[in-house]
mmCIF file of C-alpha atoms in Angstrom:
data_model
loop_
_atom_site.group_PDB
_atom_site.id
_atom_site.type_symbol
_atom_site.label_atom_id
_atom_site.label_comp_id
_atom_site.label_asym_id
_atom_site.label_seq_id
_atom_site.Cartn_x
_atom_site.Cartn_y
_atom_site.Cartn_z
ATOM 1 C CA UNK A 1 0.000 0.000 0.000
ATOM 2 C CA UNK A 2 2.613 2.094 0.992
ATOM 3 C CA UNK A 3 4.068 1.670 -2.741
ATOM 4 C CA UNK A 4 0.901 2.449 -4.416
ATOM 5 C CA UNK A 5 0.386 5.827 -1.791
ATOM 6 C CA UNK A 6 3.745 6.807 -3.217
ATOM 7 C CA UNK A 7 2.864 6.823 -6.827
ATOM 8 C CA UNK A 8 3.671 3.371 -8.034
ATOM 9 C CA UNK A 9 0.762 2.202 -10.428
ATOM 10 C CA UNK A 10 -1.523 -1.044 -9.766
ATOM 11 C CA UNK A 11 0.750 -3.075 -12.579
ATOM 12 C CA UNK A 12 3.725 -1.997 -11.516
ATOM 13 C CA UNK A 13 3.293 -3.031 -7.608
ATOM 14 C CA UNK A 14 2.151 -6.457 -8.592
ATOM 15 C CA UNK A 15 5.004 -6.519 -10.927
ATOM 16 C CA UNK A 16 7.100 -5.765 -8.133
ATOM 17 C CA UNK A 17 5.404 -7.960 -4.806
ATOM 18 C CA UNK A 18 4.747 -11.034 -7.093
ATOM 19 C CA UNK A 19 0.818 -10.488 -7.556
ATOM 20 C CA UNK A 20 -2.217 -10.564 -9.666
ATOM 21 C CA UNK A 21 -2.639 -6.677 -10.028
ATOM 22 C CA UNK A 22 -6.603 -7.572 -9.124
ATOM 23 C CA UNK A 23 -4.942 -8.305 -5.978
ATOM 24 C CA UNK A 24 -3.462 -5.152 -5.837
ATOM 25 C CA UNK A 25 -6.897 -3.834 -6.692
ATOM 26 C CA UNK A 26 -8.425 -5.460 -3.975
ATOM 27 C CA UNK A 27 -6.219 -4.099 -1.053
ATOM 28 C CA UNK A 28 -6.167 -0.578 -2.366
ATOM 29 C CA UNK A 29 -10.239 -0.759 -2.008
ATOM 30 C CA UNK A 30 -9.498 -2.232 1.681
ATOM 31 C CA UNK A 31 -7.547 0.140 2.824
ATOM 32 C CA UNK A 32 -9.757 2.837 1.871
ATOM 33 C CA UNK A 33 -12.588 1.653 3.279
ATOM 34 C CA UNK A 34 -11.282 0.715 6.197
ATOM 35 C CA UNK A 35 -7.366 1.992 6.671
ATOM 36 C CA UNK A 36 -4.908 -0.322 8.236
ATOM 37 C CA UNK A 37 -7.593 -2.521 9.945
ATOM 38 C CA UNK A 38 -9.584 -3.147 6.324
ATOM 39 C CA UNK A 39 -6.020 -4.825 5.614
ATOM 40 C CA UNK A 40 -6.623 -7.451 8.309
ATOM 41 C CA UNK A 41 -6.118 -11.206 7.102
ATOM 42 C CA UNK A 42 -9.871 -12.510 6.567
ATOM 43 C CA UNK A 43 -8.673 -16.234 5.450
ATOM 44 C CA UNK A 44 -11.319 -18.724 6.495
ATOM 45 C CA UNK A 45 -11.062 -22.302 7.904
ATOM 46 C CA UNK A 46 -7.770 -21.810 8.705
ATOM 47 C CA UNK A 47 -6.186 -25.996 9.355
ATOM 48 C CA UNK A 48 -5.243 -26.311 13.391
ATOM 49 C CA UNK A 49 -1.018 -25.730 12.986
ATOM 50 C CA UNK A 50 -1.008 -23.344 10.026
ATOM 51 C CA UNK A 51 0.719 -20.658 9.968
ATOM 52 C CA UNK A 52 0.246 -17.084 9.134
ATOM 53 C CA UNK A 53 0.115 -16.710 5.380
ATOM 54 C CA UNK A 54 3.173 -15.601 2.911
ATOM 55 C CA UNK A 55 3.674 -11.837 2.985
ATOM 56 C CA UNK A 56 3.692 -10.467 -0.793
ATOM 57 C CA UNK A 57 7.336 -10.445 -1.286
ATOM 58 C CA UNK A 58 7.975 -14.025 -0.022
ATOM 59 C CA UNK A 59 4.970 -15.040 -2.290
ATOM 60 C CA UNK A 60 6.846 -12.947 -5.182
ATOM 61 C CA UNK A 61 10.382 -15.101 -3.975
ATOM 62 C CA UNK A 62 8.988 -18.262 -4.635
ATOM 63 C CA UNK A 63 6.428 -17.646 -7.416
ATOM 64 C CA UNK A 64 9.985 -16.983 -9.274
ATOM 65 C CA UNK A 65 11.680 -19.948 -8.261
ATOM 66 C CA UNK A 66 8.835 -21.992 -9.115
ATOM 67 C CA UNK A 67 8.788 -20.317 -12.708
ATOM 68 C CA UNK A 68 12.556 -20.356 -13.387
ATOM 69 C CA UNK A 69 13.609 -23.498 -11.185
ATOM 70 C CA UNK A 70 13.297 -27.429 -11.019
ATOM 71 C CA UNK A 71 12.967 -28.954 -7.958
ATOM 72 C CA UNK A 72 16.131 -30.890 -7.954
ATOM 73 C CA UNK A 73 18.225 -27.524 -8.349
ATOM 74 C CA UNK A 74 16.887 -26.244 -5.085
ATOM 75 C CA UNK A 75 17.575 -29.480 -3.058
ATOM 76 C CA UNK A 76 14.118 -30.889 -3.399
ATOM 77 C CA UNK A 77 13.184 -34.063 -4.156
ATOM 78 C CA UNK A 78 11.442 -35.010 -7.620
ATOM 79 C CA UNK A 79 12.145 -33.242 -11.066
ATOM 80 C CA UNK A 80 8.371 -31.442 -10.895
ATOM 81 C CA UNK A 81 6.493 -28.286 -9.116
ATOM 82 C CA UNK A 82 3.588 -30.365 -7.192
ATOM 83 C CA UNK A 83 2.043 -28.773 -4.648
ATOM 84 C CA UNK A 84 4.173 -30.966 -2.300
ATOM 85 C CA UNK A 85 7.145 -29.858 -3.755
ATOM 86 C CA UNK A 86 6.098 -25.718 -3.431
ATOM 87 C CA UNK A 87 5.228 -26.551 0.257
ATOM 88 C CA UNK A 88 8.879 -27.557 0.890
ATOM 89 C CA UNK A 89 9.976 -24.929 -0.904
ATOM 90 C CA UNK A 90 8.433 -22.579 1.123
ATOM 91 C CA UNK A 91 9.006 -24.002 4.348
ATOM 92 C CA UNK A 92 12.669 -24.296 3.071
ATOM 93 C CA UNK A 93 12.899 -20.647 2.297
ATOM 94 C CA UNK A 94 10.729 -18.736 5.032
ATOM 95 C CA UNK A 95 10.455 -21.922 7.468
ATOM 96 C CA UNK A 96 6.342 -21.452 7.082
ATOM 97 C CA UNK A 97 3.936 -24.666 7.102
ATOM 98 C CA UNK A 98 0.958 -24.389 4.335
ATOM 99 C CA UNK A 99 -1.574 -26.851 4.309
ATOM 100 C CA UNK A 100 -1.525 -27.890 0.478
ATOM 101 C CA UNK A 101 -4.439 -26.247 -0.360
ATOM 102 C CA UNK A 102 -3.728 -23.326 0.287
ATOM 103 C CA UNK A 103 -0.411 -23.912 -1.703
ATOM 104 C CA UNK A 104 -2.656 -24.651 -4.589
ATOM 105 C CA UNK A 105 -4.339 -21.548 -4.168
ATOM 106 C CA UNK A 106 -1.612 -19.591 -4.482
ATOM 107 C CA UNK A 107 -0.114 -21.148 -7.180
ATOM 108 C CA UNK A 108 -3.200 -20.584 -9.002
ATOM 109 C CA UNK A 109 -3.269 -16.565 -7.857
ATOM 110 C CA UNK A 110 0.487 -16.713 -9.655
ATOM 111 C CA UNK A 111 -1.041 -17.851 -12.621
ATOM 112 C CA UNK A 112 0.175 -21.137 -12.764
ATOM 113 C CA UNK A 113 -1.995 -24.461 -13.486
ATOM 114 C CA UNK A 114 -0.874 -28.006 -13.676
ATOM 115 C CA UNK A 115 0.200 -29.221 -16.898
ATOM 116 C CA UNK A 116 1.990 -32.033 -18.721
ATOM 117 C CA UNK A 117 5.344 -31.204 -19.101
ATOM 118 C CA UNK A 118 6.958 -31.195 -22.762
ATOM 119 C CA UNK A 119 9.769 -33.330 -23.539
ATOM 120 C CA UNK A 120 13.231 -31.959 -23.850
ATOM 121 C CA UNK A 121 16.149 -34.093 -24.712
ATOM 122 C CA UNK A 122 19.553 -33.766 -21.808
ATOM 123 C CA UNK A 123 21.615 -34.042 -25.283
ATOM 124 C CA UNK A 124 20.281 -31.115 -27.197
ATOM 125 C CA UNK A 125 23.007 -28.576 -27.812
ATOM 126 C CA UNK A 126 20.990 -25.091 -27.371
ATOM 127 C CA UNK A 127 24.290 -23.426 -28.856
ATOM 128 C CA UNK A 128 23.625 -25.603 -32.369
ATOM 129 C CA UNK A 129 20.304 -24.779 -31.769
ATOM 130 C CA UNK A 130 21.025 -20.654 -32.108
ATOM 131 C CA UNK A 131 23.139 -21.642 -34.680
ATOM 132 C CA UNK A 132 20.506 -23.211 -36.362
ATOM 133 C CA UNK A 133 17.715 -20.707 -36.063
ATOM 134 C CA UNK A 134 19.977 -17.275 -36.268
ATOM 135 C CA UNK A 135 23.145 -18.364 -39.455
ATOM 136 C CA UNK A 136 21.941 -22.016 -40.796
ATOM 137 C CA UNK A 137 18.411 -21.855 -41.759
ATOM 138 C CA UNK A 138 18.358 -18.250 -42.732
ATOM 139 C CA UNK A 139 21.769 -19.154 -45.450
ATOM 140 C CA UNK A 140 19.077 -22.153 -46.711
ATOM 141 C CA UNK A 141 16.394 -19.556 -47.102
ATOM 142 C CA UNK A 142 18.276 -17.153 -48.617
ATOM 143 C CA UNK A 143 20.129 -20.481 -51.363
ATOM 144 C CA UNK A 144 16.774 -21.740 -52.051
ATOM 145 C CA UNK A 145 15.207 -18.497 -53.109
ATOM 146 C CA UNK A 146 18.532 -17.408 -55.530
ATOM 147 C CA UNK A 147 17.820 -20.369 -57.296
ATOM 148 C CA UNK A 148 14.450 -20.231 -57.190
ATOM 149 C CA UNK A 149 14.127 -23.847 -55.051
ATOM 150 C CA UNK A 150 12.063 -25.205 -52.588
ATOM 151 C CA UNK A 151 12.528 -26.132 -49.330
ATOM 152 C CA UNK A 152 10.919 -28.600 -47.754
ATOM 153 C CA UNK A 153 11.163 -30.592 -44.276
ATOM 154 C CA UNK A 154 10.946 -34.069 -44.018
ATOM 155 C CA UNK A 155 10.259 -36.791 -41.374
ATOM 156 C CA UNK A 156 8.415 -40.704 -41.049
ATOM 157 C CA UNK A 157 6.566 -42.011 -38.387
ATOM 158 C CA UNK A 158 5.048 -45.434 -37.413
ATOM 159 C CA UNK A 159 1.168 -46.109 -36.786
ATOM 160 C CA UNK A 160 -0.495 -49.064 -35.198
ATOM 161 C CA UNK A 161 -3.679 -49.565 -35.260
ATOM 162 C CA UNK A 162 -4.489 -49.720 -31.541
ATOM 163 C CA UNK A 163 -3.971 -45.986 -31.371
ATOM 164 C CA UNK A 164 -6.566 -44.243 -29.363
ATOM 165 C CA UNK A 165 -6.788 -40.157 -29.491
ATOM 166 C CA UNK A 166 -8.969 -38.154 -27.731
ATOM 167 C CA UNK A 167 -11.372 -38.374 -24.964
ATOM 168 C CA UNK A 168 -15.021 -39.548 -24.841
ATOM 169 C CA UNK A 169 -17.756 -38.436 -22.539
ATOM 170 C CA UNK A 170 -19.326 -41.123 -19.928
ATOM 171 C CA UNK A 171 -20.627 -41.674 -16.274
ATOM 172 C CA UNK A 172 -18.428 -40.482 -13.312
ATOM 173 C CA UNK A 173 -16.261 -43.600 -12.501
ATOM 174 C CA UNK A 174 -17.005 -45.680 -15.685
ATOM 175 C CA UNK A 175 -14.242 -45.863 -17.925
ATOM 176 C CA UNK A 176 -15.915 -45.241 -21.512
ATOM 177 C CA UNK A 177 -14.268 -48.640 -23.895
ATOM 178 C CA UNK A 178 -13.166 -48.157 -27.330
ATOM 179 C CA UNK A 179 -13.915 -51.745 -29.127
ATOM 180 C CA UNK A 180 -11.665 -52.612 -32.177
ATOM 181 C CA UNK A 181 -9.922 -55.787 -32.814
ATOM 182 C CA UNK A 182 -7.629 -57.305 -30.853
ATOM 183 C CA UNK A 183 -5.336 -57.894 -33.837
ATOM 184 C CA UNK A 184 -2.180 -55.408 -34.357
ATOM 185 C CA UNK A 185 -1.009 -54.222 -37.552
ATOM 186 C CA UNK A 186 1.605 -51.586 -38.364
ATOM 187 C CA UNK A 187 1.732 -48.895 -41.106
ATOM 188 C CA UNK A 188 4.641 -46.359 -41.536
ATOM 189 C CA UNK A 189 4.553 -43.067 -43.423
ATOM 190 C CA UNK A 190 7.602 -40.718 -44.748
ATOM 191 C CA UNK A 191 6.160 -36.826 -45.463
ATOM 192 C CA UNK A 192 7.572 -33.943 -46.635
ATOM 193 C CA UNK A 193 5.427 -30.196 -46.311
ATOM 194 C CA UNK A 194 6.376 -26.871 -47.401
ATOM 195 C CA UNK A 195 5.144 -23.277 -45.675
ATOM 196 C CA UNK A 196 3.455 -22.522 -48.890
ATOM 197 C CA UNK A 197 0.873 -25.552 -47.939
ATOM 198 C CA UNK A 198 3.127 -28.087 -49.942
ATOM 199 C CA UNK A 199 2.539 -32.022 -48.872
ATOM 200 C CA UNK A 200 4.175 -35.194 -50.292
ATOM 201 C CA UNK A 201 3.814 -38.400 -48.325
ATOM 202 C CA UNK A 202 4.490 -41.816 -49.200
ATOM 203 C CA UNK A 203 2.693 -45.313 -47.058
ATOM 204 C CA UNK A 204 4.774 -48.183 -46.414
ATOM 205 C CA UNK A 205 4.841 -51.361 -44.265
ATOM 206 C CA UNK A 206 8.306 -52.643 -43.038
ATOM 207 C CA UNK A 207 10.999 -51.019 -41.787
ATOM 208 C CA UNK A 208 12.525 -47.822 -42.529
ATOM 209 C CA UNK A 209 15.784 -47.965 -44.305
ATOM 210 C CA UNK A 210 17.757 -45.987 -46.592
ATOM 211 C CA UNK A 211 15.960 -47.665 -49.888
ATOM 212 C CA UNK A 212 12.877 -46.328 -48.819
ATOM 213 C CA UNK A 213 14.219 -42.851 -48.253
ATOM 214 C CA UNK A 214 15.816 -42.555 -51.995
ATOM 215 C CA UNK A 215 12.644 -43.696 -53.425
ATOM 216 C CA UNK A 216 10.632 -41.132 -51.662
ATOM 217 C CA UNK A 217 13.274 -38.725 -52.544
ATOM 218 C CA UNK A 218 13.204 -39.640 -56.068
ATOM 219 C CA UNK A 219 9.340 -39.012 -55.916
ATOM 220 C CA UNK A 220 9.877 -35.329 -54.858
ATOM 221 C CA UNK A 221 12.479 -34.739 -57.867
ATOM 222 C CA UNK A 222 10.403 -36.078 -60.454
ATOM 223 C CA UNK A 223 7.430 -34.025 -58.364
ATOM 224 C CA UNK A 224 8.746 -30.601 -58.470
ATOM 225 C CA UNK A 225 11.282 -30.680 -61.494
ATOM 226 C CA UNK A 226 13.149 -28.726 -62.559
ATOM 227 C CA UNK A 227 12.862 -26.718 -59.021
ATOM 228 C CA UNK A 228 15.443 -27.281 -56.808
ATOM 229 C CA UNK A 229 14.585 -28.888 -53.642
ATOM 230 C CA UNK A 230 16.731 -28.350 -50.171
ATOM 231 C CA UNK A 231 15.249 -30.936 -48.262
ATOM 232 C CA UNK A 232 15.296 -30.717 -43.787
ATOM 233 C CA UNK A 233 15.848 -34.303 -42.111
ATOM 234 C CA UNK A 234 16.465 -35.182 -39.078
ATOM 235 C CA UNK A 235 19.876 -37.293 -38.048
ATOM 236 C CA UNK A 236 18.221 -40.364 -38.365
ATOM 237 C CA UNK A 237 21.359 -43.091 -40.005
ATOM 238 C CA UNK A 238 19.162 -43.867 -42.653
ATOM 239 C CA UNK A 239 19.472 -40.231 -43.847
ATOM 240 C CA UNK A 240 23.170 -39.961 -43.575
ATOM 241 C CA UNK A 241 24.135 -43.582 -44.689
ATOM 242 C CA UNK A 242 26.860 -43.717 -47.858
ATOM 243 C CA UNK A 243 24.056 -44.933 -50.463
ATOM 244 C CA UNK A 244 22.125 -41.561 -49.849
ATOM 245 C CA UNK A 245 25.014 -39.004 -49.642
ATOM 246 C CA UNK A 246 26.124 -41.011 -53.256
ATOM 247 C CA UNK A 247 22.663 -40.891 -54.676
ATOM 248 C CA UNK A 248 22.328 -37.222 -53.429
ATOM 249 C CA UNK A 249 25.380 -36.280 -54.767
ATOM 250 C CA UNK A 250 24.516 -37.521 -58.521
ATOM 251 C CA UNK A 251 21.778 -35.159 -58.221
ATOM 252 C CA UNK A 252 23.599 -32.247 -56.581
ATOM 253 C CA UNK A 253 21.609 -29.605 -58.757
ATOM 254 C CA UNK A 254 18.222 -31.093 -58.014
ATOM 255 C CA UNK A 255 18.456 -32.049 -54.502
ATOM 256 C CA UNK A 256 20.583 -30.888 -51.251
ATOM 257 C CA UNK A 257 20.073 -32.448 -47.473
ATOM 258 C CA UNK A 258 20.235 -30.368 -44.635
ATOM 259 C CA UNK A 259 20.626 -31.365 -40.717
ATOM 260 C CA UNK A 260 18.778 -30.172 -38.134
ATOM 261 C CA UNK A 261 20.506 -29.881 -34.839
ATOM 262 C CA UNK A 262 20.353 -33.264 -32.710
ATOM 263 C CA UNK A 263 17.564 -34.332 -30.427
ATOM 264 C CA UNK A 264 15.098 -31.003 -31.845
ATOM 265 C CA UNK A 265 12.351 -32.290 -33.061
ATOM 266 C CA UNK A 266 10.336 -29.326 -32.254
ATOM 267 C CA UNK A 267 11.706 -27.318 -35.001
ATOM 268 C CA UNK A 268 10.387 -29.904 -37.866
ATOM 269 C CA UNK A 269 6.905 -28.632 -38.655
ATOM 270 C CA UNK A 270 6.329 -32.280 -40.020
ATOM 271 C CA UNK A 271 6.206 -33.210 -36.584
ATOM 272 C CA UNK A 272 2.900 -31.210 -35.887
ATOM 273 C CA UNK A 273 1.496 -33.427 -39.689
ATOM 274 C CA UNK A 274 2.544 -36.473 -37.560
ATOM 275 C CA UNK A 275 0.220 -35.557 -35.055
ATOM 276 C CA UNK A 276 -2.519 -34.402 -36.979
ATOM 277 C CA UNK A 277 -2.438 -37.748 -38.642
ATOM 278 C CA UNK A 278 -2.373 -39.892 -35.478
ATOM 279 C CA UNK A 279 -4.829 -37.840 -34.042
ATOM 280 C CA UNK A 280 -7.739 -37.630 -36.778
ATOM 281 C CA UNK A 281 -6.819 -40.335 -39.256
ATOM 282 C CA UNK A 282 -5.625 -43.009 -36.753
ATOM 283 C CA UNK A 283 -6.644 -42.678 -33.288
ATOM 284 C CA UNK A 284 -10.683 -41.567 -33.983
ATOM 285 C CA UNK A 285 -10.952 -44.308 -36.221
ATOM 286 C CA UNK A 286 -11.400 -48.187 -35.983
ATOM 287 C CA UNK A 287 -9.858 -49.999 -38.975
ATOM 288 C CA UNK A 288 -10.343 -53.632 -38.333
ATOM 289 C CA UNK A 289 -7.229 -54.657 -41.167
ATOM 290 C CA UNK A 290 -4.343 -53.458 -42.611
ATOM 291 C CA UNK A 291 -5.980 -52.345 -46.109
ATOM 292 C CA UNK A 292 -8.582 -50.274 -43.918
ATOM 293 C CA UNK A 293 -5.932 -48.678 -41.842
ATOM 294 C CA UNK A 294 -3.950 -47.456 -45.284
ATOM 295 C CA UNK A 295 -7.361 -46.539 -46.597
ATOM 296 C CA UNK A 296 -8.342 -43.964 -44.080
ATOM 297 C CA UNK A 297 -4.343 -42.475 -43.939
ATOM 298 C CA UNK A 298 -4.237 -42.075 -47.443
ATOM 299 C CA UNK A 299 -8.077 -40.594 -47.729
ATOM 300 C CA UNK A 300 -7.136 -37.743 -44.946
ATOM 301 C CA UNK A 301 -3.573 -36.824 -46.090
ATOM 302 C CA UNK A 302 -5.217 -36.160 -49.836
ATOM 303 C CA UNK A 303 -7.750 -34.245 -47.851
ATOM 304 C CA UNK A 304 -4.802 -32.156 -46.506
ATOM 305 C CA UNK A 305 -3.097 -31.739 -49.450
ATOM 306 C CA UNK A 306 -6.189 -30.199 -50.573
ATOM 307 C CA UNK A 307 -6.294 -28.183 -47.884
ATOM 308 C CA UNK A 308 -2.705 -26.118 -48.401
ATOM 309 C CA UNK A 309 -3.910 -23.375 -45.370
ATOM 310 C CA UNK A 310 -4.200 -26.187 -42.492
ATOM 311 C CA UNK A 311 -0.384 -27.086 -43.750
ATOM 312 C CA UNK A 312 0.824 -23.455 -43.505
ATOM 313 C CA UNK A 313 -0.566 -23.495 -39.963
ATOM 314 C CA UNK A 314 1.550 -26.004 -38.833
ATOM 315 C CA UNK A 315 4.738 -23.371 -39.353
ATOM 316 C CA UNK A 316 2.516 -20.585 -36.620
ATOM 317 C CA UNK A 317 3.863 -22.534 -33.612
ATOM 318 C CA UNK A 318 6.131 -20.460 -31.562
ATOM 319 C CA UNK A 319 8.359 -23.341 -31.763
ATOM 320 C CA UNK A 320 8.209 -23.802 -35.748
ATOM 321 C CA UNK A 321 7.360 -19.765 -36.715
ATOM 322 C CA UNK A 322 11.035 -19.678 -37.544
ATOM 323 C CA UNK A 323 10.547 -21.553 -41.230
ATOM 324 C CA UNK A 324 7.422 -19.920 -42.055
ATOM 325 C CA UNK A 325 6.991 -18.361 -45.396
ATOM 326 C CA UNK A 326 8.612 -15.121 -45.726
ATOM 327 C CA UNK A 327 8.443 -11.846 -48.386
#
């Protein structure tokens, strides 16, 4: 309050104490109606041994560590913030005892929720990663368009047909059951999109090998001839092995391979196709053989490549904006 008397604005102080600036709001209005008394705690059902709530700048302390902080690098046990974890924390920092709820309500008044955590590989450089996004991509941009190329990224995945996607609505405490056939058959798929809605995919069965990759890259040549295409793999062997480099090389003015940076599969944008495609064609279906299964993959990927704006979305992620189209 005294902040706020002196001229600091709501934002600011909540900025500043670690707050929601309705919060703010709220004691302002207190302390006007009622001065230093209208500022009184008025928590409810307090639990028999808690103690007296966090003042705003311990609150702002560990809403920060909580945000920029694992567990394990403050001495806690676990890898994740549960509300377990914050407790400790807090009666690590201040030596105060929360009952978890009230732990959950303040990480909520932070404007935190629980959520699943994404996957980051331990191995991934983030110093080839700037490289990537700020010198490597931007020189492959700047190639393909002087010789008036394409570029294109590429990936495969595997699809069984027990995949289930999505949730279904039923009674409190009964599990809703998907029926399908308790057979299980595989189908693979190599793709290739474009951020000007471009989509080339290929179905196989088997496994994944460098043969299959220079057929599908054949494909594309014959596809987009005579553009130039600069195609984006991963560092999957299959895409570095000697038969590819030699069959790339034969075709050095019709095709070029470039590397993303090791264990980043965020920045493909064929990733986000991959789960579109388990997702709608796979998992919210119910092919009962292998011929059905192929049916409905190939059926929705030429209803995507119909459908070039839902393939230019998949380059608006923050994590994928980098290769959108550009001027």
């Amino acid at each position: 309050m005294q902040a706020v008397i002196g001229g600091m604005s709501h934002r600011e102080a909540a900025r500043v104490f670690g707050v929601q600036r309705a919060v703010v709001s709220k004691w302002m209005r207190r302390w006007r109606d009622g001065g230093s008394e209208g500022l009184r705690e008025r928590r409810r059902g307090r639990r028999p041994g808690e103690q007296q709530a966090l003042e705003p700048w311990q609150q702002g302390v560990i809403a920060t560590l909580v945000k920029e902080r694992h567990p394990d690098q403050l001495q806690l046990p676990g890898f994740l913030w549960t509300r377990d974890a914050v407790l400790e924390l807090i009666d690590q920092r201040f030596g105060v005892r929360l009952a978890v709820t009230t732990v959950g309500r303040y990480l909520r008044s932070w404007g935190l929720s629980p959520q699943v955590p994404a996957r980051k590989a331990l191995e991934r450089n983030p110093e080839a990663v700037r490289v990537w996004l700020e010198e490597r991509y931007p020189e492959i941009r700047a190639k393909a368009k002087r010789e008036g190329g394409l570029v294109l990224w590429q990936d495969e995945m595997g699809m069984r047909s027990d995949c289930s996607h999505g949730r279904s609505w039923s009674p409190i405490g009964q599990t809703p059951v998907r029926e399908t056939t308790g057979k299980r058959f595989s189908l693979n798929m190599i793709s290739a999109i474009g951020n000007e809605g471009t989509l080339r995919f290929s179905l196989f069965t088997g496994k994944f090998n460098e043969h299959v990759f220079i057929e599908f890259l054949g494909r594309l040549v014959r596809h987009h001839d005579p553009r130039k295409i600069h195609l984006i793999v991963d560092g999957h062997p299959s895409h570095r092995s000697k038969l590819v480099k030699q069959w790339v090389a034969e075709r050095a003015e019709r095709i070029e391979l470039h590397f993303l940076p090791g264990y980043s599969p965020n920045l493909n944008p064929v990733e986000l196709l991959n789960h579109d495609v388990k997702a709608n064609a796979v998992g919210r279906r119910r092919p009962l053989t292998l011929t059905e299964l192929i049916a409905d993959v190939r059926s929705y990927l030429h209803r995507r490549q119909r459908q070039p704006h839902i393939i230019t979305r998949f380059f608006t992620h923050p994590e994928t904006a980098y290769a959108a189209a550009t001027a």
